[in-house]
PDB file of C-alpha atoms in Angstrom:
ATOM      1  CA  ASP A 180      30.125 -54.515 -64.697  1.00 55.00           C
ATOM      2  CA  GLY A 181      26.994 -54.062 -62.593  1.00 64.00           C
ATOM      3  CA  GLY A 182      27.096 -52.652 -59.106  1.00 93.00           C
ATOM      4  CA  ILE A 183      26.874 -49.753 -56.731  1.00 96.00           C
ATOM      5  CA  THR A 184      29.583 -47.127 -56.634  1.00 96.00           C
ATOM      6  CA  GLN A 185      30.190 -44.595 -53.891  1.00 96.00           C
ATOM      7  CA  SER A 186      32.626 -41.770 -54.120  1.00 90.00           C
ATOM      8  CA  PRO A 187      34.876 -40.697 -52.700  1.00 92.00           C
ATOM      9  CA  LYS A 188      36.113 -43.533 -50.444  1.00 94.00           C
ATOM     10  CA  TYR A 189      37.452 -41.044 -47.891  1.00 95.00           C
ATOM     11  CA  LEU A 190      36.192 -37.492 -47.338  1.00 94.00           C
ATOM     12  CA  PHE A 191      37.451 -34.845 -44.971  1.00 94.00           C
ATOM     13  CA  ARG A 192      35.595 -31.648 -44.147  1.00 92.00           C
ATOM     14  CA  LYS A 193      35.723 -28.804 -41.700  1.00 92.00           C
ATOM     15  CA  GLU A 194      32.908 -28.357 -39.215  1.00 91.00           C
ATOM     16  CA  GLY A 195      30.154 -26.078 -40.514  1.00 90.00           C
ATOM     17  CA  GLN A 196      30.516 -27.143 -44.155  1.00 92.00           C
ATOM     18  CA  ASN A 197      27.897 -29.092 -46.064  1.00 94.00           C
ATOM     19  CA  VAL A 198      29.190 -32.125 -47.953  1.00 95.00           C
ATOM     20  CA  THR A 199      27.571 -34.340 -50.616  1.00 96.00           C
ATOM     21  CA  LEU A 200      28.241 -38.054 -50.896  1.00 96.00           C
ATOM     22  CA  SER A 201      27.687 -39.729 -54.243  1.00 97.00           C
ATOM     23  CA  CYS A 202      25.892 -43.014 -54.868  1.00 97.00           C
ATOM     24  CA  GLU A 203      25.332 -44.493 -58.328  1.00 97.00           C
ATOM     25  CA  GLN A 204      23.922 -47.892 -59.341  1.00 97.00           C
ATOM     26  CA  ASN A 205      23.648 -49.567 -62.728  1.00 96.00           C
ATOM     27  CA  LEU A 206      21.590 -52.510 -61.523  1.00 94.00           C
ATOM     28  CA  ASN A 207      18.305 -50.967 -62.667  1.00 93.00           C
ATOM     29  CA  HIS A 208      17.051 -51.189 -59.085  1.00 93.00           C
ATOM     30  CA  ASP A 209      14.030 -49.100 -58.162  1.00 91.00           C
ATOM     31  CA  ALA A 210      14.798 -48.518 -54.499  1.00 92.00           C
ATOM     32  CA  MET A 211      17.855 -46.904 -52.969  1.00 95.00           C
ATOM     33  CA  TYR A 212      18.890 -46.335 -49.358  1.00 95.00           C
ATOM     34  CA  TRP A 213      21.396 -44.467 -47.216  1.00 97.00           C
ATOM     35  CA  TYR A 214      22.676 -45.888 -43.934  1.00 96.00           C
ATOM     36  CA  ARG A 215      25.082 -44.632 -41.323  1.00 97.00           C
ATOM     37  CA  GLN A 216      27.423 -46.995 -39.483  1.00 96.00           C
ATOM     38  CA  ASP A 217      29.272 -46.079 -36.281  1.00 94.00           C
ATOM     39  CA  PRO A 218      31.846 -48.314 -34.518  1.00 87.00           C
ATOM     40  CA  GLY A 219      30.192 -51.146 -32.620  1.00 80.00           C
ATOM     41  CA  GLN A 220      26.773 -50.227 -33.992  1.00 82.00           C
ATOM     42  CA  GLY A 221      24.525 -51.742 -36.551  1.00 85.00           C
ATOM     43  CA  LEU A 222      23.444 -49.836 -39.610  1.00 93.00           C
ATOM     44  CA  ARG A 223      20.901 -47.081 -39.127  1.00 93.00           C
ATOM     45  CA  LEU A 224      18.659 -45.906 -41.950  1.00 93.00           C
ATOM     46  CA  ILE A 225      18.941 -42.216 -42.902  1.00 96.00           C
ATOM     47  CA  TYR A 226      16.711 -41.946 -46.005  1.00 96.00           C
ATOM     48  CA  TYR A 227      15.279 -44.215 -48.648  1.00 94.00           C
ATOM     49  CA  SER A 228      13.671 -43.807 -52.024  1.00 94.00           C
ATOM     50  CA  GLN A 229      11.435 -46.287 -53.758  1.00 91.00           C
ATOM     51  CA  ILE A 230      10.963 -44.353 -56.992  1.00 91.00           C
ATOM     52  CA  VAL A 231      12.357 -41.324 -58.756  1.00 94.00           C
ATOM     53  CA  ASN A 232      11.390 -37.940 -57.259  1.00 95.00           C
ATOM     54  CA  ASP A 233      10.147 -39.564 -54.048  1.00 94.00           C
ATOM     55  CA  PHE A 234      11.958 -40.354 -50.788  1.00 95.00           C
ATOM     56  CA  GLN A 235      11.160 -40.983 -47.128  1.00 94.00           C
ATOM     57  CA  LYS A 236      12.958 -40.259 -43.882  1.00 95.00           C
ATOM     58  CA  GLY A 237      14.504 -43.119 -41.988  1.00 92.00           C
ATOM     59  CA  ASP A 238      15.277 -43.326 -38.303  1.00 90.00           C
ATOM     60  CA  ILE A 239      18.010 -40.672 -38.219  1.00 94.00           C
ATOM     61  CA  ALA A 240      17.188 -38.168 -40.997  1.00 96.00           C
ATOM     62  CA  GLU A 241      17.864 -34.990 -38.991  1.00 96.00           C
ATOM     63  CA  GLY A 242      20.794 -33.034 -40.460  1.00 96.00           C
ATOM     64  CA  TYR A 243      20.719 -34.915 -43.783  1.00 97.00           C
ATOM     65  CA  SER A 244      19.036 -34.296 -47.133  1.00 97.00           C
ATOM     66  CA  VAL A 245      18.727 -36.322 -50.327  1.00 98.00           C
ATOM     67  CA  SER A 246      17.467 -36.054 -53.891  1.00 97.00           C
ATOM     68  CA  ARG A 247      16.369 -38.672 -56.417  1.00 97.00           C
ATOM     69  CA  GLU A 248      16.251 -37.028 -59.839  1.00 97.00           C
ATOM     70  CA  LYS A 249      17.466 -40.117 -61.714  1.00 96.00           C
ATOM     71  CA  LYS A 250      16.820 -43.807 -61.087  1.00 96.00           C
ATOM     72  CA  GLU A 251      20.532 -44.594 -60.906  1.00 97.00           C
ATOM     73  CA  SER A 252      21.584 -41.796 -58.578  1.00 97.00           C
ATOM     74  CA  PHE A 253      20.804 -40.992 -54.932  1.00 98.00           C
ATOM     75  CA  PRO A 254      23.182 -38.368 -53.466  1.00 98.00           C
ATOM     76  CA  LEU A 255      23.253 -37.648 -49.747  1.00 97.00           C
ATOM     77  CA  THR A 256      24.080 -34.201 -48.342  1.00 97.00           C
ATOM     78  CA  VAL A 257      25.383 -34.020 -44.800  1.00 96.00           C
ATOM     79  CA  THR A 258      24.505 -30.541 -43.617  1.00 94.00           C
ATOM     80  CA  SER A 259      26.113 -28.445 -40.927  1.00 90.00           C
ATOM     81  CA  ALA A 260      23.043 -29.173 -38.789  1.00 89.00           C
ATOM     82  CA  GLN A 261      24.170 -32.794 -38.317  1.00 90.00           C
ATOM     83  CA  LYS A 262      25.786 -32.777 -34.866  1.00 90.00           C
ATOM     84  CA  ASN A 263      27.995 -35.850 -35.215  1.00 92.00           C
ATOM     85  CA  PRO A 264      28.667 -36.311 -38.936  1.00 94.00           C
ATOM     86  CA  THR A 265      31.866 -38.368 -38.665  1.00 96.00           C
ATOM     87  CA  ALA A 266      30.860 -41.918 -39.654  1.00 96.00           C
ATOM     88  CA  PHE A 267      30.943 -44.575 -42.346  1.00 97.00           C
ATOM     89  CA  TYR A 268      28.130 -43.976 -44.860  1.00 98.00           C
ATOM     90  CA  LEU A 269      26.690 -46.814 -46.883  1.00 97.00           C
ATOM     91  CA  CYS A 270      24.426 -46.675 -49.882  1.00 97.00           C
ATOM     92  CA  ALA A 271      22.299 -49.640 -50.922  1.00 96.00           C
ATOM     93  CA  SER A 272      19.781 -50.526 -53.595  1.00 95.00           C
ATOM     94  CA  SER A 273      17.150 -53.194 -54.045  1.00 92.00           C
ATOM     95  CA  ILE A 274      14.564 -54.586 -56.408  1.00 84.00           C
ATOM     96  CA  GLY A 275      11.560 -56.688 -55.476  1.00 80.00           C
ATOM     97  CA  LEU A 276      11.671 -60.354 -56.504  1.00 79.00           C
ATOM     98  CA  ALA A 277       8.968 -62.767 -55.359  1.00 78.00           C
ATOM     99  CA  GLY A 278       7.907 -60.377 -52.619  1.00 78.00           C
ATOM    100  CA  VAL A 279      11.393 -59.920 -51.170  1.00 82.00           C
ATOM    101  CA  TYR A 280      13.535 -56.809 -51.472  1.00 84.00           C
ATOM    102  CA  GLU A 281      17.172 -57.888 -51.020  1.00 89.00           C
ATOM    103  CA  GLN A 282      19.391 -54.909 -50.308  1.00 92.00           C
ATOM    104  CA  TYR A 283      22.857 -54.738 -51.904  1.00 93.00           C
ATOM    105  CA  PHE A 284      25.439 -52.340 -50.537  1.00 96.00           C
ATOM    106  CA  GLY A 285      28.096 -50.147 -52.048  1.00 96.00           C
ATOM    107  CA  PRO A 286      31.677 -49.960 -50.695  1.00 96.00           C
ATOM    108  CA  GLY A 287      30.970 -46.967 -48.419  1.00 97.00           C
ATOM    109  CA  THR A 288      32.360 -43.502 -47.849  1.00 97.00           C
ATOM    110  CA  ARG A 289      34.189 -42.674 -44.656  1.00 96.00           C
ATOM    111  CA  LEU A 290      33.479 -39.062 -43.700  1.00 96.00           C
ATOM    112  CA  THR A 291      35.643 -37.269 -41.157  1.00 95.00           C
ATOM    113  CA  VAL A 292      34.614 -33.831 -39.942  1.00 93.00           C
ATOM    114  CA  THR A 293      37.024 -31.830 -37.800  1.00 91.00           C
TER     115      THR A 293
ATOM    116  CA  GLN B 225       9.394 -53.594 -30.583  1.00 55.00           C
ATOM    117  CA  GLN B 226      11.619 -52.473 -33.423  1.00 66.00           C
ATOM    118  CA  GLN B 227      14.857 -53.847 -32.000  1.00 89.00           C
ATOM    119  CA  VAL B 228      16.882 -56.793 -33.124  1.00 95.00           C
ATOM    120  CA  LYS B 229      19.210 -58.071 -30.395  1.00 96.00           C
ATOM    121  CA  GLN B 230      22.341 -59.866 -31.549  1.00 97.00           C
ATOM    122  CA  SER B 231      24.782 -61.936 -29.521  1.00 96.00           C
ATOM    123  CA  PRO B 232      27.582 -62.463 -28.859  1.00 97.00           C
ATOM    124  CA  GLN B 233      29.344 -59.176 -29.547  1.00 96.00           C
ATOM    125  CA  SER B 234      32.552 -61.054 -30.451  1.00 97.00           C
ATOM    126  CA  LEU B 235      33.488 -64.662 -31.040  1.00 97.00           C
ATOM    127  CA  ILE B 236      36.769 -66.511 -31.453  1.00 98.00           C
ATOM    128  CA  VAL B 237      36.863 -70.043 -32.850  1.00 97.00           C
ATOM    129  CA  GLN B 238      39.507 -72.396 -34.194  1.00 97.00           C
ATOM    130  CA  LYS B 239      39.614 -73.307 -37.859  1.00 97.00           C
ATOM    131  CA  GLY B 240      37.065 -76.017 -38.526  1.00 97.00           C
ATOM    132  CA  GLY B 241      34.844 -74.975 -35.614  1.00 97.00           C
ATOM    133  CA  ILE B 242      31.166 -74.027 -35.916  1.00 97.00           C
ATOM    134  CA  PRO B 243      30.531 -70.476 -34.733  1.00 98.00           C
ATOM    135  CA  ILE B 244      26.911 -69.704 -33.889  1.00 98.00           C
ATOM    136  CA  ILE B 245      25.519 -66.182 -33.832  1.00 98.00           C
ATOM    137  CA  ASN B 246      22.103 -65.521 -32.370  1.00 98.00           C
ATOM    138  CA  CYS B 247      19.463 -62.856 -32.934  1.00 98.00           C
ATOM    139  CA  ALA B 248      16.146 -62.173 -31.210  1.00 98.00           C
ATOM    140  CA  TYR B 249      13.334 -59.891 -32.254  1.00 96.00           C
ATOM    141  CA  GLU B 250      10.112 -58.627 -30.718  1.00 94.00           C
ATOM    142  CA  ASN B 251       7.959 -57.511 -33.644  1.00 92.00           C
ATOM    143  CA  THR B 252       5.864 -60.465 -34.839  1.00 91.00           C
ATOM    144  CA  ALA B 253       5.188 -58.586 -38.091  1.00 90.00           C
ATOM    145  CA  PHE B 254       8.778 -59.166 -39.229  1.00 92.00           C
ATOM    146  CA  ASP B 255       8.792 -61.618 -42.141  1.00 91.00           C
ATOM    147  CA  TYR B 256      12.237 -61.317 -43.736  1.00 93.00           C
ATOM    148  CA  PHE B 257      15.512 -62.101 -41.933  1.00 95.00           C
ATOM    149  CA  PRO B 258      18.792 -61.594 -43.820  1.00 95.00           C
ATOM    150  CA  TRP B 259      22.375 -61.992 -42.640  1.00 97.00           C
ATOM    151  CA  TYR B 260      25.196 -59.795 -43.889  1.00 97.00           C
ATOM    152  CA  GLN B 261      28.963 -60.272 -43.794  1.00 97.00           C
ATOM    153  CA  GLN B 262      31.224 -57.221 -43.599  1.00 97.00           C
ATOM    154  CA  PHE B 263      35.009 -57.037 -43.919  1.00 96.00           C
ATOM    155  CA  PRO B 264      36.858 -54.012 -42.508  1.00 93.00           C
ATOM    156  CA  GLY B 265      36.457 -50.904 -44.628  1.00 91.00           C
ATOM    157  CA  LYS B 266      33.965 -52.599 -46.992  1.00 94.00           C
ATOM    158  CA  GLY B 267      30.238 -52.536 -47.449  1.00 95.00           C
ATOM    159  CA  PRO B 268      28.158 -55.420 -46.055  1.00 96.00           C
ATOM    160  CA  ALA B 269      27.474 -58.307 -48.410  1.00 96.00           C
ATOM    161  CA  LEU B 270      24.235 -60.286 -48.311  1.00 94.00           C
ATOM    162  CA  LEU B 271      25.054 -63.803 -47.143  1.00 95.00           C
ATOM    163  CA  ILE B 272      21.811 -65.673 -46.722  1.00 94.00           C
ATOM    164  CA  ALA B 273      18.201 -64.845 -45.826  1.00 93.00           C
ATOM    165  CA  ILE B 274      15.134 -66.678 -44.540  1.00 93.00           C
ATOM    166  CA  ARG B 275      11.365 -66.161 -44.449  1.00 91.00           C
ATOM    167  CA  PRO B 276       9.313 -67.444 -41.468  1.00 89.00           C
ATOM    168  CA  ASP B 277       7.651 -70.243 -43.448  1.00 89.00           C
ATOM    169  CA  VAL B 278      10.779 -72.411 -43.104  1.00 91.00           C
ATOM    170  CA  SER B 279      12.774 -73.412 -40.027  1.00 94.00           C
ATOM    171  CA  GLU B 280      16.144 -73.828 -41.690  1.00 96.00           C
ATOM    172  CA  LYS B 281      17.986 -72.722 -44.805  1.00 95.00           C
ATOM    173  CA  LYS B 282      21.434 -73.783 -46.013  1.00 96.00           C
ATOM    174  CA  GLU B 283      23.702 -72.139 -48.538  1.00 95.00           C
ATOM    175  CA  GLY B 284      27.114 -73.740 -48.755  1.00 96.00           C
ATOM    176  CA  ARG B 285      28.704 -73.646 -45.289  1.00 97.00           C
ATOM    177  CA  PHE B 286      26.174 -71.131 -43.944  1.00 97.00           C
ATOM    178  CA  THR B 287      22.926 -72.190 -42.276  1.00 97.00           C
ATOM    179  CA  ILE B 288      20.133 -70.114 -40.785  1.00 96.00           C
ATOM    180  CA  SER B 289      17.959 -71.714 -38.118  1.00 96.00           C
ATOM    181  CA  PHE B 290      14.665 -69.982 -37.420  1.00 96.00           C
ATOM    182  CA  ASN B 291      12.411 -70.438 -34.376  1.00 95.00           C
ATOM    183  CA  LYS B 292       9.185 -68.504 -34.954  1.00 93.00           C
ATOM    184  CA  SER B 293       7.632 -69.245 -31.542  1.00 94.00           C
ATOM    185  CA  ALA B 294      10.760 -68.068 -29.705  1.00 95.00           C
ATOM    186  CA  LYS B 295      11.239 -65.152 -32.085  1.00 96.00           C
ATOM    187  CA  GLN B 296      14.852 -66.106 -32.592  1.00 97.00           C
ATOM    188  CA  PHE B 297      17.098 -66.924 -35.522  1.00 97.00           C
ATOM    189  CA  SER B 298      20.724 -67.901 -35.738  1.00 98.00           C
ATOM    190  CA  LEU B 299      23.592 -68.248 -38.185  1.00 98.00           C
ATOM    191  CA  HIS B 300      25.834 -71.310 -38.153  1.00 98.00           C
ATOM    192  CA  ILE B 301      29.086 -71.447 -40.125  1.00 98.00           C
ATOM    193  CA  MET B 302      30.225 -74.989 -40.785  1.00 97.00           C
ATOM    194  CA  ASP B 303      33.934 -75.846 -41.098  1.00 97.00           C
ATOM    195  CA  SER B 304      34.893 -72.213 -40.413  1.00 97.00           C
ATOM    196  CA  GLN B 305      37.998 -70.825 -42.135  1.00 97.00           C
ATOM    197  CA  PRO B 306      40.272 -67.859 -41.351  1.00 97.00           C
ATOM    198  CA  GLY B 307      38.755 -66.137 -44.403  1.00 97.00           C
ATOM    199  CA  ASP B 308      35.396 -66.112 -42.591  1.00 98.00           C
ATOM    200  CA  SER B 309      36.834 -63.657 -40.082  1.00 98.00           C
ATOM    201  CA  ALA B 310      34.526 -60.660 -40.433  1.00 97.00           C
ATOM    202  CA  THR B 311      31.684 -58.865 -38.734  1.00 97.00           C
ATOM    203  CA  TYR B 312      28.273 -60.466 -39.190  1.00 98.00           C
ATOM    204  CA  PHE B 313      24.989 -58.575 -38.928  1.00 97.00           C
ATOM    205  CA  CYS B 314      21.511 -59.981 -38.664  1.00 97.00           C
ATOM    206  CA  ALA B 315      18.543 -57.910 -39.750  1.00 95.00           C
ATOM    207  CA  ALA B 316      14.752 -58.100 -39.844  1.00 95.00           C
ATOM    208  CA  SER B 317      12.023 -56.418 -41.813  1.00 91.00           C
ATOM    209  CA  LYS B 318       8.290 -56.346 -42.441  1.00 87.00           C
ATOM    210  CA  ASN B 319       6.705 -56.874 -45.852  1.00 79.00           C
ATOM    211  CA  GLY B 320       9.784 -58.588 -47.282  1.00 76.00           C
ATOM    212  CA  GLY B 321      11.805 -55.420 -46.898  1.00 76.00           C
ATOM    213  CA  SER B 322       9.638 -53.540 -49.390  1.00 74.00           C
ATOM    214  CA  GLN B 323       9.540 -50.324 -47.387  1.00 71.00           C
ATOM    215  CA  GLY B 324      13.235 -49.928 -46.672  1.00 71.00           C
ATOM    216  CA  ASN B 325      12.746 -50.776 -43.049  1.00 77.00           C
ATOM    217  CA  LEU B 326      15.587 -53.247 -42.429  1.00 89.00           C
ATOM    218  CA  ILE B 327      16.368 -53.234 -38.697  1.00 92.00           C
ATOM    219  CA  PHE B 328      19.943 -54.343 -37.996  1.00 93.00           C
ATOM    220  CA  GLY B 329      21.528 -56.003 -34.987  1.00 95.00           C
ATOM    221  CA  LYS B 330      24.713 -54.441 -33.648  1.00 94.00           C
ATOM    222  CA  GLY B 331      26.979 -57.049 -35.195  1.00 95.00           C
ATOM    223  CA  THR B 332      29.232 -59.926 -34.123  1.00 97.00           C
ATOM    224  CA  LYS B 333      32.946 -59.763 -34.784  1.00 97.00           C
ATOM    225  CA  LEU B 334      34.111 -63.272 -35.666  1.00 98.00           C
ATOM    226  CA  SER B 335      37.735 -64.295 -35.585  1.00 98.00           C
ATOM    227  CA  VAL B 336      38.691 -67.739 -36.890  1.00 98.00           C
ATOM    228  CA  LYS B 337      42.155 -68.796 -35.728  1.00 97.00           C
ATOM    229  CA  PRO B 338      44.278 -70.981 -38.046  1.00 95.00           C
TER     230      PRO B 338
END
């Protein structure tokens, strides 16, 4: 069963704690992405990675960190430096076909920090 | 220049109606325009996408119309059903989305009444 999995579905943390969100894909896609979604907002890109051991900052990378040690895995750490971490986090992956990179999303993780 | 403006913010139609969602962009370098459908608590699902070399694309009941000179594109849903009730996002990207730079609109919440 191919797809993108994110765990956990819901995550609760106290302010000041770092937390790591998991994203795994078995689609053999080269590129992976992390987005943040807030109510009434579109998706905003946090980080993306086009190949293993390489990643680039997106529009809102401050307070976040990532790693890409394996093709199928792209974990996101929300650090205590992120001022408003409560949000819905979405992971996506893509592969280039005929010059187009269609992005496919996982089910998301809702993070609540109190 | 990086924005994608989506309207309306919300839309209510009767079953069988044809909701139309509009998006406008500024960056003439954009060359890939996907639409995503998102149900509450789920990740967005790719619905349909268009490149600027065509003015219209149909997939089932979903149609994208693209006006390159006006820098606008729209989603039409034919014979809408209550199951189409969801939030729809347009997006745009350069280079077919190869660099992870999908720019999303803020979304349109569609409600189809039975």
